Coordinates of C-alpha atoms in Angstrom, one line a residue:
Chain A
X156 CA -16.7 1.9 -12.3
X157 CA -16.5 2.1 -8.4
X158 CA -14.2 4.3 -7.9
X159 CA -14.1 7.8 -6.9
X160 CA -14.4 10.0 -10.6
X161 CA -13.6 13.8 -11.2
X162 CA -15.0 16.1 -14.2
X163 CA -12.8 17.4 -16.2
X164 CA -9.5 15.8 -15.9
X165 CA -7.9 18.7 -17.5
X166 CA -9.4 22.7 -17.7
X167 CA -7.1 25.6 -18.7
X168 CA -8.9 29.2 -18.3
X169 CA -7.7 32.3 -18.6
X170 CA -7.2 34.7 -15.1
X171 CA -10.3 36.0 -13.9
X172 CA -13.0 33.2 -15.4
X173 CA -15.1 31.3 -12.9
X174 CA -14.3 27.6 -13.0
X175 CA -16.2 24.7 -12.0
X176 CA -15.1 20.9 -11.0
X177 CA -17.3 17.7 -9.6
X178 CA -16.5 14.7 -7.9
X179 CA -18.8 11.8 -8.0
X180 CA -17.8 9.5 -4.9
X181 CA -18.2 6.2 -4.1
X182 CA -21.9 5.3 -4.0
X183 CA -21.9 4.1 0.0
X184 CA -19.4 6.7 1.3
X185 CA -20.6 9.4 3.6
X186 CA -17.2 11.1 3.8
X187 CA -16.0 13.6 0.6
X188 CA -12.9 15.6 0.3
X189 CA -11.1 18.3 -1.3
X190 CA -7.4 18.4 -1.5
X191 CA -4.9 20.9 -3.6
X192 CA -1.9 19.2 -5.0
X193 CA 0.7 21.6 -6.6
X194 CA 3.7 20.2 -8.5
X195 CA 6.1 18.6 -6.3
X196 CA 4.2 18.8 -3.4
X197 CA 1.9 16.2 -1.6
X198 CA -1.8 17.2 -1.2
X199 CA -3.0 20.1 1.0
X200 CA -6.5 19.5 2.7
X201 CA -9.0 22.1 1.8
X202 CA -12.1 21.2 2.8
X203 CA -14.6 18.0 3.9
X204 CA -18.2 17.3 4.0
X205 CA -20.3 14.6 5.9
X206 CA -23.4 14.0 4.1
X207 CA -24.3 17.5 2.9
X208 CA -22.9 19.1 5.7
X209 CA -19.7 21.0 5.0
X210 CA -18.1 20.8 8.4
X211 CA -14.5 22.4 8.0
X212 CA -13.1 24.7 5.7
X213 CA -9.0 25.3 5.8
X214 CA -7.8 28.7 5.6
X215 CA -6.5 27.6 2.2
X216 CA -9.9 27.6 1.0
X217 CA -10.0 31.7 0.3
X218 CA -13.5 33.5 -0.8
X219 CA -12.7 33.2 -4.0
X220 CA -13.6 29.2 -3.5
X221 CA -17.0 27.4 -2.5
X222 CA -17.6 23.5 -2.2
X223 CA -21.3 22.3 -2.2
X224 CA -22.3 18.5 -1.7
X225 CA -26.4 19.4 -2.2
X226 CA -27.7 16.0 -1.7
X227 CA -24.9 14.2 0.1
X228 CA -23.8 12.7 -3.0
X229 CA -21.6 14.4 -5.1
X230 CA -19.7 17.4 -4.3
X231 CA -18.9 20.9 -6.5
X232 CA -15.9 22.7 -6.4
X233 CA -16.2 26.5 -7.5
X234 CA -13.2 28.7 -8.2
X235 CA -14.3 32.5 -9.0
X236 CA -11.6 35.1 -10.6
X237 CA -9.3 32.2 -10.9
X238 CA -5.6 33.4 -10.3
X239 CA -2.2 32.3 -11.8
X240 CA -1.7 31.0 -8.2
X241 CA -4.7 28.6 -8.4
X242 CA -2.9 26.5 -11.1
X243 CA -2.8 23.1 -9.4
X244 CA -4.6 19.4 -9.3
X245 CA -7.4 19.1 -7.3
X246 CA -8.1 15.8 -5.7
X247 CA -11.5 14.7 -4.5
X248 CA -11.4 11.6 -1.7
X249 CA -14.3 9.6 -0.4
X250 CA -14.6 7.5 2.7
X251 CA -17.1 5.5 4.7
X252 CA -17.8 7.5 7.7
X253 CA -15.0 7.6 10.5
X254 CA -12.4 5.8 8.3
X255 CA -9.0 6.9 7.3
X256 CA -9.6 5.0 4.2
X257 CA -9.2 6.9 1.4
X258 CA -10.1 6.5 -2.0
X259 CA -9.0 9.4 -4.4
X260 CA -9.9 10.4 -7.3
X261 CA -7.7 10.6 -10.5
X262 CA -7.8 14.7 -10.0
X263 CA -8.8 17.9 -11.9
X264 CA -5.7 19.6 -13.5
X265 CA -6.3 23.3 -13.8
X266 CA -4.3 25.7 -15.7
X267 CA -5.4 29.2 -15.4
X268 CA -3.1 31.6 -18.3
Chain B
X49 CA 3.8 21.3 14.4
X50 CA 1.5 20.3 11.1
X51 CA 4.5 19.4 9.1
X52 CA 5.3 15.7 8.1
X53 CA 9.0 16.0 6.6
X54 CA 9.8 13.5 4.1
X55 CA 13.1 12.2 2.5
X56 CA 14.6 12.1 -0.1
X57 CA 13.2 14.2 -2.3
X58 CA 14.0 11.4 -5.1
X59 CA 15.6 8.3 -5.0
X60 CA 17.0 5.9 -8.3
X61 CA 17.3 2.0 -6.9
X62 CA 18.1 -0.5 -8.9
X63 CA 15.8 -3.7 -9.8
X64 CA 16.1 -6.3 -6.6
X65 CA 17.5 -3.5 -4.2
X66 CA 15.5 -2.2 -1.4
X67 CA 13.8 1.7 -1.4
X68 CA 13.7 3.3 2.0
X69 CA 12.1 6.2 2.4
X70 CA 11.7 8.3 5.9
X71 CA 9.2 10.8 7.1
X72 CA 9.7 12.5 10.8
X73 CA 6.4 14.3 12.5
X74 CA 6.6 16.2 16.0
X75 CA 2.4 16.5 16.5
X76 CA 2.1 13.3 19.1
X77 CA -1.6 14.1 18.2
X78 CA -1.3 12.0 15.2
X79 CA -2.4 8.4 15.5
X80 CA -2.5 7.5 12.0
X81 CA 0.5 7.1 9.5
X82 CA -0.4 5.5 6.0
X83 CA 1.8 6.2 3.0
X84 CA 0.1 6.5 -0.8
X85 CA 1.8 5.8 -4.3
X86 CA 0.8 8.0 -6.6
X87 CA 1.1 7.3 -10.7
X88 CA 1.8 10.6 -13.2
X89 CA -1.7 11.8 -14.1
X90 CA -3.5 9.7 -11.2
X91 CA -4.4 10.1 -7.7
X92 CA -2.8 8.9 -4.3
X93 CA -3.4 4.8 -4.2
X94 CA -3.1 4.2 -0.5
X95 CA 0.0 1.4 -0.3
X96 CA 0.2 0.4 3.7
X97 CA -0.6 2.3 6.9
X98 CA -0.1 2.1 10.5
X99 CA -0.9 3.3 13.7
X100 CA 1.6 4.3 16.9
X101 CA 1.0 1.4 19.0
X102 CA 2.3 -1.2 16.4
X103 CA 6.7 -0.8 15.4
X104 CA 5.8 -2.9 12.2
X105 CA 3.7 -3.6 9.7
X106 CA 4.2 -5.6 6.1
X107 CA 2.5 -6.2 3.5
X108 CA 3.9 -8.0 0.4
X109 CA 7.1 -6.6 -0.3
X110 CA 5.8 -3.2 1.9
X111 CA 7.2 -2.5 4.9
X112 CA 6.2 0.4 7.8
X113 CA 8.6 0.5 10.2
X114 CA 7.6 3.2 13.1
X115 CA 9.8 4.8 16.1
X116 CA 7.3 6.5 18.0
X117 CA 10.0 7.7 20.8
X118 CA 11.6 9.7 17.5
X119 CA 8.6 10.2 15.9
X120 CA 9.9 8.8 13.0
X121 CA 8.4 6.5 10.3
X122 CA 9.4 5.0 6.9
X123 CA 8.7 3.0 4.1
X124 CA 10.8 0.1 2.9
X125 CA 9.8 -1.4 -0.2
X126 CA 11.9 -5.2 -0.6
X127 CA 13.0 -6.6 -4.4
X128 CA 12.0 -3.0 -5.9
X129 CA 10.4 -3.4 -9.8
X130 CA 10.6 -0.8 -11.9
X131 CA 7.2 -0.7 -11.9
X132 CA 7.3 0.3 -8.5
X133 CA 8.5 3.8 -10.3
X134 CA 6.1 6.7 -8.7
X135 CA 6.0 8.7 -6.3
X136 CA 5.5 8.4 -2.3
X137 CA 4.0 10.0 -0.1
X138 CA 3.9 9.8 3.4
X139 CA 0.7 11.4 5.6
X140 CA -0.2 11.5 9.3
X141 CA -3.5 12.1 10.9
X142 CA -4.8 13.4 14.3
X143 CA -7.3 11.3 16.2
X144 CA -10.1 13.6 15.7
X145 CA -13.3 13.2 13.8
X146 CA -12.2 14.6 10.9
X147 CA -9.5 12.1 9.4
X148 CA -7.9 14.5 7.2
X149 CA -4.4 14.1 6.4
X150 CA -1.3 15.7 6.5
X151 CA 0.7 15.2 3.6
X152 CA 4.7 15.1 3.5
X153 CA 6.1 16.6 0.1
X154 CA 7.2 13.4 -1.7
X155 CA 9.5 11.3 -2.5
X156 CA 9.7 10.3 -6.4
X157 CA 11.2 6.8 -6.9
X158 CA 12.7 5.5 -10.0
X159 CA 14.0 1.7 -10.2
X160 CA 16.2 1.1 -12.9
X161 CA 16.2 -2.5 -14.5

């Protein structure tokens, strides 16, 4: 598979837990992003790295969350003392470097109770 | 000066008619316009994009029609299927180095056979 993958597809936790999510991107893409997609509502940019460098953060992207792409490959997504309000899909994207060409993944769902 | 608006919020068409769907923009920064389809359960599949110096662009039974004086764009999709049933979104992007994008809030399409 080529294509851009996300771990889990689905993750309910209760308020307050720490959760975790990775995107695997495509192999020759130097581009990875993270985008927050609540229901009815088209994707919010939250963060992108080149490489391993994490060059811009949005001011959606509270304390609370960290992204990490160690080795330029794939990327982490950390969510500490998850809130009702974090309930949403988060998409990962990959592109070859200065492209618009997207390729998203199929998303992480996360339900936090 | 972010926003993308998008409309309508949901459209039914029948099989054979033609889907239209507009977005309006006012950041003349943006120099990219592509519009995704996006499945229940998947991520955004990027469908046809254009750029400000073109009025027109088709692909297939896609069409991106752009009126950069009104800084309005939309997507016309010709002999709609019923699998053509998702939701649309349409997305701008400034011409910096960052190429994220800026998402409109969707339009969910449903063509009836």
């Amino acid at each position: 598979d080529t294509g851009v993958s996300q771990d889990p597809r689905h993750k309910i936790t209760k308020r307050g837990q720490n959760v975790t999510f990775r995107c695997d991107p495509i192999s020759e893409h130097n581009r990875l992003y993270w985008y927050r997609q609540t229901l009815g509502q088209g994707p919010e940019f939250l963060t992108y790295f080149q490489n391993e460098a994490q060059l811009e953060k949005s001011r959606l992207l509270s304390d609370r969350f960290s992204a990490e792409r160690p080795k330029g490959s794939f990327s982490t997504l950390e969510i500490q003392r998850t809130e009702q309000g974090d309930s949403a899909m988060y998409l990962c994207a990959s592109s070859p470097l200065q492209s618009n060409g997207y390729t998203f993944g199929s998303g992480t769902r996360l339900t936090v109770v | 000066q972010q926003q993308v608006k998008q409309s309508p919020q949901s459209l039914i068409v029948q099989k054979g008619g033609i889907s239209i769907i507009n977005c309006a923009y006012e950041n003349t920064a943006f120099d990219y316009f592509p519009w995704y389809q996006q499945f229940p359960g998947k991520g955004p599949a990027l469908l046809i994009a254009i750029r400000p110096d073109v009025s027109e662009k088709k692909e297939g039974r896609f069409t991106i029609s752009f009126n950069k004086s009104a800084k309005q764009f939309s997507l016309h999709i010709m002999d709609s299927q019923p699998g053509d049933s998702a939701t649309y979104f349409c997305a701008a992007s400034m011409g910096d180095s960052s190429y994220k994008l800026i998402f409109g809030s969707g339009t969910r399409l449903l063509v009836r056979p």
